[in-house]
PDB file of C-alpha atoms and ligand atoms in Angstrom:
ATOM      1  CA  MET A   1      55.837  23.137  68.587  1.00  0.00           C
ATOM      2  CA  LEU A   2      52.389  22.121  67.450  1.00  0.00           C
ATOM      3  CA  ILE A   3      49.624  24.070  69.181  1.00  0.00           C
ATOM      4  CA  ASP A   4      46.972  21.445  69.833  1.00  0.00           C
ATOM      5  CA  GLY A   5      43.628  23.256  69.971  1.00  0.00           C
ATOM      6  CA  LYS A   6      41.706  20.029  70.093  1.00  0.00           C
ATOM      7  CA  SER A   7      43.215  18.862  73.355  1.00  0.00           C
ATOM      8  CA  VAL A   8      43.186  22.335  74.955  1.00  0.00           C
ATOM      9  CA  SER A   9      39.526  22.678  74.021  1.00  0.00           C
ATOM     10  CA  GLN A  10      38.708  19.260  75.519  1.00  0.00           C
ATOM     11  CA  GLU A  11      40.452  20.236  78.755  1.00  0.00           C
ATOM     12  CA  ARG A  12      38.580  23.549  78.887  1.00  0.00           C
ATOM     13  CA  LEU A  13      35.238  21.827  78.287  1.00  0.00           C
ATOM     14  CA  GLU A  14      35.934  19.356  81.107  1.00  0.00           C
ATOM     15  CA  ILE A  15      36.821  22.203  83.478  1.00  0.00           C
ATOM     16  CA  LEU A  16      33.708  24.077  82.424  1.00  0.00           C
ATOM     17  CA  ASN A  17      31.520  21.009  82.952  1.00  0.00           C
ATOM     18  CA  ARG A  18      32.835  20.772  86.527  1.00  0.00           C
ATOM     19  CA  GLU A  19      32.321  24.497  87.160  1.00  0.00           C
ATOM     20  CA  ILE A  20      28.765  24.377  85.845  1.00  0.00           C
ATOM     21  CA  ARG A  21      27.922  21.383  88.056  1.00  0.00           C
ATOM     22  CA  GLU A  22      29.442  23.071  91.103  1.00  0.00           C
ATOM     23  CA  SER A  23      27.597  26.326  90.389  1.00  0.00           C
ATOM     24  CA  GLY A  24      24.171  24.692  90.518  1.00  0.00           C
ATOM     25  CA  LEU A  25      23.231  26.886  87.539  1.00  0.00           C
ATOM     26  CA  SER A  26      21.508  25.653  84.427  1.00  0.00           C
ATOM     27  CA  PRO A  27      22.838  27.913  81.646  1.00  0.00           C
ATOM     28  CA  GLY A  28      20.854  28.069  78.410  1.00  0.00           C
ATOM     29  CA  LEU A  29      22.012  28.845  74.865  1.00  0.00           C
ATOM     30  CA  ALA A  30      19.680  29.579  71.954  1.00  0.00           C
ATOM     31  CA  THR A  31      20.907  29.306  68.392  1.00  0.00           C
ATOM     32  CA  VAL A  32      19.180  30.885  65.414  1.00  0.00           C
ATOM     33  CA  ILE A  33      19.835  29.597  61.914  1.00  0.00           C
ATOM     34  CA  VAL A  34      18.278  30.936  58.734  1.00  0.00           C
ATOM     35  CA  GLY A  35      18.269  28.738  55.628  1.00  0.00           C
ATOM     36  CA  GLU A  36      19.925  25.426  54.932  1.00  0.00           C
ATOM     37  CA  ASP A  37      23.592  26.169  54.312  1.00  0.00           C
ATOM     38  CA  PRO A  38      25.255  22.798  55.091  1.00  0.00           C
ATOM     39  CA  ALA A  39      28.345  24.357  56.705  1.00  0.00           C
ATOM     40  CA  SER A  40      26.212  26.541  58.996  1.00  0.00           C
ATOM     41  CA  GLN A  41      24.028  23.554  59.884  1.00  0.00           C
ATOM     42  CA  MET A  42      27.134  21.575  60.770  1.00  0.00           C
ATOM     43  CA  TYR A  43      28.560  24.367  62.953  1.00  0.00           C
ATOM     44  CA  VAL A  44      25.256  24.752  64.796  1.00  0.00           C
ATOM     45  CA  ARG A  45      25.051  20.978  65.370  1.00  0.00           C
ATOM     46  CA  MET A  46      28.584  21.037  66.800  1.00  0.00           C
ATOM     47  CA  LYS A  47      27.616  23.889  69.136  1.00  0.00           C
ATOM     48  CA  HIS A  48      24.572  21.985  70.435  1.00  0.00           C
ATOM     49  CA  LYS A  49      26.711  18.879  70.918  1.00  0.00           C
ATOM     50  CA  ALA A  50      29.238  20.887  72.947  1.00  0.00           C
ATOM     51  CA  CYS A  51      26.354  22.248  75.064  1.00  0.00           C
ATOM     52  CA  ASP A  52      25.251  18.678  75.865  1.00  0.00           C
ATOM     53  CA  LYS A  53      28.797  17.792  76.825  1.00  0.00           C
ATOM     54  CA  VAL A  54      29.269  20.633  79.335  1.00  0.00           C
ATOM     55  CA  GLY A  55      25.763  20.781  80.797  1.00  0.00           C
ATOM     56  CA  ILE A  56      24.316  23.786  78.958  1.00  0.00           C
ATOM     57  CA  ARG A  57      20.694  23.546  77.851  1.00  0.00           C
ATOM     58  CA  SER A  58      20.330  24.433  74.204  1.00  0.00           C
ATOM     59  CA  VAL A  59      17.415  25.314  71.985  1.00  0.00           C
ATOM     60  CA  GLY A  60      17.564  25.879  68.261  1.00  0.00           C
ATOM     61  CA  VAL A  61      15.404  28.230  66.213  1.00  0.00           C
ATOM     62  CA  VAL A  62      15.406  27.158  62.565  1.00  0.00           C
ATOM     63  CA  LEU A  63      13.987  29.616  60.022  1.00  0.00           C
ATOM     64  CA  LYS A  64      13.383  29.182  56.307  1.00  0.00           C
ATOM     65  CA  ASP A  65      15.773  30.959  53.943  1.00  0.00           C
ATOM     66  CA  ASP A  66      13.034  33.370  52.851  1.00  0.00           C
ATOM     67  CA  ALA A  67      12.516  34.676  56.396  1.00  0.00           C
ATOM     68  CA  THR A  68      12.533  38.477  56.513  1.00  0.00           C
ATOM     69  CA  THR A  69      14.772  40.676  58.658  1.00  0.00           C
ATOM     70  CA  GLU A  70      11.694  41.553  60.731  1.00  0.00           C
ATOM     71  CA  GLU A  71      10.849  37.905  61.328  1.00  0.00           C
ATOM     72  CA  VAL A  72      14.402  37.084  62.424  1.00  0.00           C
ATOM     73  CA  ILE A  73      14.427  40.097  64.757  1.00  0.00           C
ATOM     74  CA  ALA A  74      11.038  39.051  66.211  1.00  0.00           C
ATOM     75  CA  HIS A  75      12.549  35.661  67.138  1.00  0.00           C
ATOM     76  CA  VAL A  76      15.622  37.348  68.621  1.00  0.00           C
ATOM     77  CA  ASN A  77      13.376  39.656  70.667  1.00  0.00           C
ATOM     78  CA  ALA A  78      11.429  36.669  72.024  1.00  0.00           C
ATOM     79  CA  LEU A  79      14.729  35.059  73.084  1.00  0.00           C
ATOM     80  CA  ASN A  80      15.834  38.360  74.673  1.00  0.00           C
ATOM     81  CA  GLU A  81      12.663  38.233  76.808  1.00  0.00           C
ATOM     82  CA  ASP A  82      13.008  34.532  77.675  1.00  0.00           C
ATOM     83  CA  ALA A  83      14.549  34.226  81.155  1.00  0.00           C
ATOM     84  CA  SER A  84      15.565  30.601  80.500  1.00  0.00           C
ATOM     85  CA  VAL A  85      17.901  31.766  77.713  1.00  0.00           C
ATOM     86  CA  ASP A  86      21.252  33.195  78.867  1.00  0.00           C
ATOM     87  CA  GLY A  87      23.025  33.360  75.517  1.00  0.00           C
ATOM     88  CA  ILE A  88      21.849  33.943  71.948  1.00  0.00           C
ATOM     89  CA  LEU A  89      23.852  33.026  68.859  1.00  0.00           C
ATOM     90  CA  VAL A  90      22.668  33.941  65.370  1.00  0.00           C
ATOM     91  CA  GLN A  91      24.644  31.765  62.968  1.00  0.00           C
ATOM     92  CA  LEU A  92      26.380  33.790  60.240  1.00  0.00           C
ATOM     93  CA  PRO A  93      26.388  34.349  57.354  1.00  0.00           C
ATOM     94  CA  LEU A  94      22.697  35.171  57.041  1.00  0.00           C
ATOM     95  CA  PRO A  95      21.066  35.042  53.584  1.00  0.00           C
ATOM     96  CA  GLY A  96      21.898  38.129  51.506  1.00  0.00           C
ATOM     97  CA  HIS A  97      18.445  39.759  51.740  1.00  0.00           C
ATOM     98  CA  ILE A  98      18.672  39.982  55.541  1.00  0.00           C
ATOM     99  CA  ASP A  99      20.084  43.058  57.270  1.00  0.00           C
ATOM    100  CA  THR A 100      22.771  41.274  59.301  1.00  0.00           C
ATOM    101  CA  GLU A 101      23.776  44.370  61.272  1.00  0.00           C
ATOM    102  CA  ALA A 102      20.172  45.001  62.350  1.00  0.00           C
ATOM    103  CA  VAL A 103      19.880  41.390  63.530  1.00  0.00           C
ATOM    104  CA  ILE A 104      23.170  41.545  65.462  1.00  0.00           C
ATOM    105  CA  GLU A 105      22.103  44.807  67.084  1.00  0.00           C
ATOM    106  CA  ALA A 106      18.769  43.262  68.088  1.00  0.00           C
ATOM    107  CA  VAL A 107      20.528  40.720  70.332  1.00  0.00           C
ATOM    108  CA  SER A 108      20.541  41.979  73.902  1.00  0.00           C
ATOM    109  CA  PRO A 109      24.194  42.854  74.737  1.00  0.00           C
ATOM    110  CA  GLU A 110      23.862  40.815  77.972  1.00  0.00           C
ATOM    111  CA  LYS A 111      23.014  37.716  75.929  1.00  0.00           C
ATOM    112  CA  ASP A 112      25.457  38.393  73.071  1.00  0.00           C
ATOM    113  CA  VAL A 113      27.742  35.386  73.638  1.00  0.00           C
ATOM    114  CA  ASP A 114      29.212  35.878  70.148  1.00  0.00           C
ATOM    115  CA  GLY A 115      30.472  39.324  71.206  1.00  0.00           C
ATOM    116  CA  PHE A 116      29.404  40.874  67.894  1.00  0.00           C
ATOM    117  CA  HIS A 117      27.084  43.591  69.270  1.00  0.00           C
ATOM    118  CA  PRO A 118      28.640  47.066  68.794  1.00  0.00           C
ATOM    119  CA  GLU A 119      28.318  47.676  72.548  1.00  0.00           C
ATOM    120  CA  ASN A 120      30.462  44.613  73.316  1.00  0.00           C
ATOM    121  CA  LEU A 121      32.917  45.325  70.491  1.00  0.00           C
ATOM    122  CA  GLY A 122      33.175  48.917  71.761  1.00  0.00           C
ATOM    123  CA  ALA A 123      33.925  47.660  75.268  1.00  0.00           C
ATOM    124  CA  LEU A 124      36.662  45.416  73.857  1.00  0.00           C
ATOM    125  CA  PHE A 125      38.230  48.296  71.924  1.00  0.00           C
ATOM    126  CA  SER A 126      38.047  50.478  75.043  1.00  0.00           C
ATOM    127  CA  GLY A 127      40.176  47.906  76.830  1.00  0.00           C
ATOM    128  CA  ARG A 128      37.293  46.758  79.048  1.00  0.00           C
ATOM    129  CA  PRO A 129      36.130  43.531  77.404  1.00  0.00           C
ATOM    130  CA  THR A 130      32.744  42.019  78.216  1.00  0.00           C
ATOM    131  CA  PHE A 131      31.879  39.220  75.789  1.00  0.00           C
ATOM    132  CA  VAL A 132      34.831  38.554  73.515  1.00  0.00           C
ATOM    133  CA  PRO A 133      34.178  37.084  70.029  1.00  0.00           C
ATOM    134  CA  CYS A 134      34.778  33.352  70.262  1.00  0.00           C
ATOM    135  CA  THR A 135      37.502  32.769  67.659  1.00  0.00           C
ATOM    136  CA  PRO A 136      39.893  35.513  68.811  1.00  0.00           C
ATOM    137  CA  GLY A 137      39.011  34.745  72.430  1.00  0.00           C
ATOM    138  CA  GLY A 138      39.928  31.103  71.827  1.00  0.00           C
ATOM    139  CA  ILE A 139      43.231  32.137  70.250  1.00  0.00           C
ATOM    140  CA  MET A 140      44.127  34.181  73.352  1.00  0.00           C
ATOM    141  CA  THR A 141      43.392  31.097  75.474  1.00  0.00           C
ATOM    142  CA  LEU A 142      45.687  28.995  73.270  1.00  0.00           C
ATOM    143  CA  LEU A 143      48.514  31.535  73.566  1.00  0.00           C
ATOM    144  CA  GLU A 144      48.084  31.540  77.340  1.00  0.00           C
ATOM    145  CA  GLU A 145      48.040  27.736  77.556  1.00  0.00           C
ATOM    146  CA  TYR A 146      51.288  27.552  75.578  1.00  0.00           C
ATOM    147  CA  ASN A 147      52.914  30.369  77.591  1.00  0.00           C
ATOM    148  CA  ILE A 148      53.193  32.634  74.565  1.00  0.00           C
ATOM    149  CA  GLU A 149      53.205  36.143  76.021  1.00  0.00           C
ATOM    150  CA  PRO A 150      52.023  38.779  73.479  1.00  0.00           C
ATOM    151  CA  LYS A 151      53.565  41.653  75.493  1.00  0.00           C
ATOM    152  CA  GLY A 152      56.031  43.556  73.320  1.00  0.00           C
ATOM    153  CA  LEU A 153      55.677  41.221  70.330  1.00  0.00           C
ATOM    154  CA  ASN A 154      55.180  42.514  66.796  1.00  0.00           C
ATOM    155  CA  ALA A 155      51.835  40.925  66.006  1.00  0.00           C
ATOM    156  CA  VAL A 156      50.479  40.970  62.468  1.00  0.00           C
ATOM    157  CA  VAL A 157      46.807  40.141  61.975  1.00  0.00           C
ATOM    158  CA  ILE A 158      45.832  39.392  58.384  1.00  0.00           C
ATOM    159  CA  GLY A 159      42.143  40.091  57.783  1.00  0.00           C
ATOM    160  CA  ARG A 160      39.948  42.876  59.148  1.00  0.00           C
ATOM    161  CA  SER A 161      36.606  41.131  59.643  1.00  0.00           C
ATOM    162  CA  VAL A 162      34.345  42.120  62.511  1.00  0.00           C
ATOM    163  CA  ASP A 163      34.238  38.557  63.855  1.00  0.00           C
ATOM    164  CA  VAL A 164      37.963  37.766  63.757  1.00  0.00           C
ATOM    165  CA  GLY A 165      40.540  40.313  62.509  1.00  0.00           C
ATOM    166  CA  ARG A 166      39.376  43.436  64.300  1.00  0.00           C
ATOM    167  CA  PRO A 167      38.644  41.870  67.715  1.00  0.00           C
ATOM    168  CA  MET A 168      41.869  39.828  67.447  1.00  0.00           C
ATOM    169  CA  ALA A 169      43.840  43.047  66.976  1.00  0.00           C
ATOM    170  CA  ALA A 170      42.076  44.630  69.968  1.00  0.00           C
ATOM    171  CA  LEU A 171      42.800  41.635  72.210  1.00  0.00           C
ATOM    172  CA  LEU A 172      46.469  41.590  71.238  1.00  0.00           C
ATOM    173  CA  LEU A 173      46.708  45.336  71.788  1.00  0.00           C
ATOM    174  CA  ASN A 174      45.065  44.943  75.198  1.00  0.00           C
ATOM    175  CA  ALA A 175      47.751  42.320  75.898  1.00  0.00           C
ATOM    176  CA  ASP A 176      50.492  44.871  75.077  1.00  0.00           C
ATOM    177  CA  ALA A 177      51.505  43.589  71.638  1.00  0.00           C
ATOM    178  CA  THR A 178      52.417  46.037  68.866  1.00  0.00           C
ATOM    179  CA  VAL A 179      49.696  45.295  66.352  1.00  0.00           C
ATOM    180  CA  THR A 180      49.498  45.687  62.573  1.00  0.00           C
ATOM    181  CA  ILE A 181      46.321  44.776  60.697  1.00  0.00           C
ATOM    182  CA  CYS A 182      46.842  43.762  57.061  1.00  0.00           C
ATOM    183  CA  HIS A 183      44.094  43.312  54.494  1.00  0.00           C
ATOM    184  CA  SER A 184      43.444  43.037  50.781  1.00  0.00           C
ATOM    185  CA  LYS A 185      44.593  46.627  50.112  1.00  0.00           C
ATOM    186  CA  THR A 186      47.806  46.437  52.158  1.00  0.00           C
ATOM    187  CA  LYS A 187      50.926  47.414  50.209  1.00  0.00           C
ATOM    188  CA  ASN A 188      53.848  44.991  50.541  1.00  0.00           C
ATOM    189  CA  LEU A 189      51.875  42.525  52.634  1.00  0.00           C
ATOM    190  CA  ALA A 190      54.697  39.971  52.574  1.00  0.00           C
ATOM    191  CA  GLU A 191      57.080  42.549  54.008  1.00  0.00           C
ATOM    192  CA  GLU A 192      54.651  43.412  56.826  1.00  0.00           C
ATOM    193  CA  VAL A 193      54.182  39.741  57.688  1.00  0.00           C
ATOM    194  CA  ARG A 194      57.940  39.132  57.651  1.00  0.00           C
ATOM    195  CA  ARG A 195      58.328  41.648  60.507  1.00  0.00           C
ATOM    196  CA  ALA A 196      55.992  39.617  62.721  1.00  0.00           C
ATOM    197  CA  ASP A 197      56.889  37.662  65.831  1.00  0.00           C
ATOM    198  CA  LEU A 198      53.262  36.536  65.930  1.00  0.00           C
ATOM    199  CA  ILE A 199      51.135  36.005  62.816  1.00  0.00           C
ATOM    200  CA  VAL A 200      47.362  35.509  62.923  1.00  0.00           C
ATOM    201  CA  SER A 201      46.016  34.725  59.481  1.00  0.00           C
ATOM    202  CA  ALA A 202      42.275  35.039  58.903  1.00  0.00           C
ATOM    203  CA  ILE A 203      42.157  35.677  55.184  1.00  0.00           C
ATOM    204  CA  GLY A 204      40.480  32.528  53.847  1.00  0.00           C
ATOM    205  CA  LYS A 205      42.916  31.598  51.064  1.00  0.00           C
ATOM    206  CA  ALA A 206      44.645  28.225  50.891  1.00  0.00           C
ATOM    207  CA  HIS A 207      48.483  28.341  50.985  1.00  0.00           C
ATOM    208  CA  PHE A 208      48.436  32.157  51.260  1.00  0.00           C
ATOM    209  CA  ILE A 209      51.138  32.340  53.930  1.00  0.00           C
ATOM    210  CA  THR A 210      54.309  30.891  52.467  1.00  0.00           C
ATOM    211  CA  LYS A 211      57.628  30.124  54.122  1.00  0.00           C
ATOM    212  CA  GLU A 212      59.156  33.213  52.487  1.00  0.00           C
ATOM    213  CA  MET A 213      56.721  35.442  54.405  1.00  0.00           C
ATOM    214  CA  VAL A 214      57.583  34.033  57.829  1.00  0.00           C
ATOM    215  CA  THR A 215      60.574  34.972  59.943  1.00  0.00           C
ATOM    216  CA  PRO A 216      62.156  31.858  61.496  1.00  0.00           C
ATOM    217  CA  GLY A 217      60.966  31.482  65.084  1.00  0.00           C
ATOM    218  CA  ALA A 218      57.644  33.272  64.581  1.00  0.00           C
ATOM    219  CA  VAL A 219      54.423  31.977  66.157  1.00  0.00           C
ATOM    220  CA  VAL A 220      51.836  31.214  63.471  1.00  0.00           C
ATOM    221  CA  ILE A 221      48.097  31.037  64.171  1.00  0.00           C
ATOM    222  CA  ASP A 222      45.971  29.850  61.258  1.00  0.00           C
ATOM    223  CA  VAL A 223      42.273  30.796  61.342  1.00  0.00           C
ATOM    224  CA  GLY A 224      41.597  29.843  57.698  1.00  0.00           C
ATOM    225  CA  ILE A 225      39.165  27.095  56.766  1.00  0.00           C
ATOM    226  CA  ASN A 226      39.685  26.389  53.073  1.00  0.00           C
ATOM    227  CA  GLN A 227      39.855  23.524  50.632  1.00  0.00           C
ATOM    228  CA  ASP A 228      43.027  22.773  48.719  1.00  0.00           C
ATOM    229  CA  GLU A 229      43.210  21.686  45.061  1.00  0.00           C
ATOM    230  CA  ASP A 230      42.297  18.121  46.105  1.00  0.00           C
ATOM    231  CA  GLY A 231      39.278  19.264  48.104  1.00  0.00           C
ATOM    232  CA  LYS A 232      41.079  18.603  51.391  1.00  0.00           C
ATOM    233  CA  LEU A 233      40.452  20.895  54.381  1.00  0.00           C
ATOM    234  CA  CYS A 234      43.348  23.309  54.915  1.00  0.00           C
ATOM    235  CA  GLY A 235      44.136  26.653  56.502  1.00  0.00           C
ATOM    236  CA  ASP A 236      45.718  29.842  55.078  1.00  0.00           C
ATOM    237  CA  VAL A 237      49.240  28.694  55.863  1.00  0.00           C
ATOM    238  CA  ASP A 238      51.467  26.441  53.779  1.00  0.00           C
ATOM    239  CA  PHE A 239      51.726  24.170  56.807  1.00  0.00           C
ATOM    240  CA  ASP A 240      54.447  21.747  55.723  1.00  0.00           C
ATOM    241  CA  ALA A 241      56.931  24.474  54.777  1.00  0.00           C
ATOM    242  CA  VAL A 242      56.061  27.002  57.502  1.00  0.00           C
ATOM    243  CA  SER A 243      55.969  24.465  60.359  1.00  0.00           C
ATOM    244  CA  ALA A 244      59.649  23.736  59.647  1.00  0.00           C
ATOM    245  CA  ILE A 245      60.661  27.296  60.608  1.00  0.00           C
ATOM    246  CA  ALA A 246      57.931  28.525  63.024  1.00  0.00           C
ATOM    247  CA  SER A 247      58.514  28.228  66.770  1.00  0.00           C
ATOM    248  CA  ALA A 248      54.862  27.272  67.230  1.00  0.00           C
ATOM    249  CA  ILE A 249      52.003  26.739  64.802  1.00  0.00           C
ATOM    250  CA  THR A 250      48.334  25.713  64.820  1.00  0.00           C
ATOM    251  CA  PRO A 251      47.209  22.939  62.451  1.00  0.00           C
ATOM    252  CA  VAL A 252      43.996  22.974  60.418  1.00  0.00           C
ATOM    253  CA  PRO A 253      41.923  21.101  61.448  1.00  0.00           C
ATOM    254  CA  GLY A 254      42.545  20.743  65.176  1.00  0.00           C
ATOM    255  CA  GLY A 255      43.955  24.195  65.929  1.00  0.00           C
ATOM    256  CA  VAL A 256      41.810  27.289  66.293  1.00  0.00           C
ATOM    257  CA  GLY A 257      38.445  25.697  65.311  1.00  0.00           C
ATOM    258  CA  PRO A 258      37.788  23.670  68.471  1.00  0.00           C
ATOM    259  CA  MET A 259      38.717  26.691  70.621  1.00  0.00           C
ATOM    260  CA  THR A 260      35.929  28.775  69.057  1.00  0.00           C
ATOM    261  CA  ILE A 261      33.311  26.396  70.427  1.00  0.00           C
ATOM    262  CA  ALA A 262      34.982  26.090  73.841  1.00  0.00           C
ATOM    263  CA  THR A 263      34.953  29.894  74.140  1.00  0.00           C
ATOM    264  CA  LEU A 264      31.280  30.020  73.163  1.00  0.00           C
ATOM    265  CA  MET A 265      30.523  27.609  76.001  1.00  0.00           C
ATOM    266  CA  GLU A 266      32.580  29.725  78.434  1.00  0.00           C
ATOM    267  CA  ASN A 267      30.802  32.895  77.294  1.00  0.00           C
ATOM    268  CA  THR A 268      27.411  31.243  77.831  1.00  0.00           C
ATOM    269  CA  PHE A 269      28.308  30.217  81.389  1.00  0.00           C
ATOM    270  CA  LYS A 270      29.566  33.754  82.002  1.00  0.00           C
ATOM    271  CA  ALA A 271      26.221  35.144  80.748  1.00  0.00           C
ATOM    272  CA  ALA A 272      24.358  32.803  83.117  1.00  0.00           C
ATOM    273  CA  LYS A 273      26.473  33.964  86.070  1.00  0.00           C
ATOM    274  CA  ASN A 274      25.934  37.608  85.076  1.00  0.00           C
ATOM    275  CA  HIS A 275      22.189  37.032  84.984  1.00  0.00           C
ATOM    276  CA  LEU A 276      22.285  36.072  88.663  1.00  0.00           C
ATOM    277  CA  CYS A 277      23.528  39.569  89.552  1.00  0.00           C
TER     278      CYS A 277
HETATM  279  N1  LIG B   1      29.875  31.834  61.361  1.00  0.00           N
HETATM  280  C1  LIG B   1      31.203  31.559  61.301  1.00  0.00           C
HETATM  281  N2  LIG B   1      31.779  31.776  62.503  1.00  0.00           N
HETATM  282  C2  LIG B   1      30.797  32.195  63.326  1.00  0.00           C
HETATM  283  C3  LIG B   1      30.777  32.565  64.705  1.00  0.00           C
HETATM  284  O1  LIG B   1      31.782  32.569  65.427  1.00  0.00           O
HETATM  285  N3  LIG B   1      29.565  32.918  65.189  1.00  0.00           N
HETATM  286  C4  LIG B   1      28.452  32.938  64.427  1.00  0.00           C
HETATM  287  N4  LIG B   1      27.322  33.322  64.991  1.00  0.00           N
HETATM  288  N5  LIG B   1      28.440  32.603  63.152  1.00  0.00           N
HETATM  289  C5  LIG B   1      29.607  32.231  62.612  1.00  0.00           C
END
């Protein structure tokens, strides 16, 4: 079974558009981008486009790549104070000279639609999620839409990043899976992955997950965005070989990626509703 993130995301955006219209609210998202990384610029453009589609106002703060940590935080603080802004997203990665953690911590937890603030990550790990990071949140939505119940499954998450691996593990644990997190120092990684009923790969290496690492019938979720030898976009999973034995698998592109943006839109509407209270 092919897990079609593109169509699920389109459905979710249509539902959200209806809910926003019915709510009479006018949610607002602010993005902050520092520098001119083409990939980051593209992601931010896609986020603004999704806002237009669902009826979220969006404003973009664009800073030069020599902006200081203090300058970025000053902009974040102004957005924290701005009542017309419900959600704030600082596009990552930030240039190396900027203290990324300080910037993330400057975002008001009530406006942290990325779910990266330690207060929101702490809530997630306590089993009481507030804003869930968009990529793992989108993956949980996909599993739900395809009736894949994590309860009791051996789930193996590959990658321990703060934006994907760690929150993914917490969400699966909250959903009663038995969770293993693998990373670059894991011994016998292939053996760990072979025990999985559900694999989430967020390692960022083309063709990393081979058929030999996957138990037939496993569910395979590919978060990777890489280029293969021919410069073609691909995930972490050797799709052609693994799709022949997996029970369900996400493609790249068209799998997890579109769900990240749909979840960001849902988080922004949630922030707007919270701000009414
Ligand atoms: N860069 C890559 N993915 C993300 C994301 O989900 N949020 C932000 N803010 N930056 C990113």
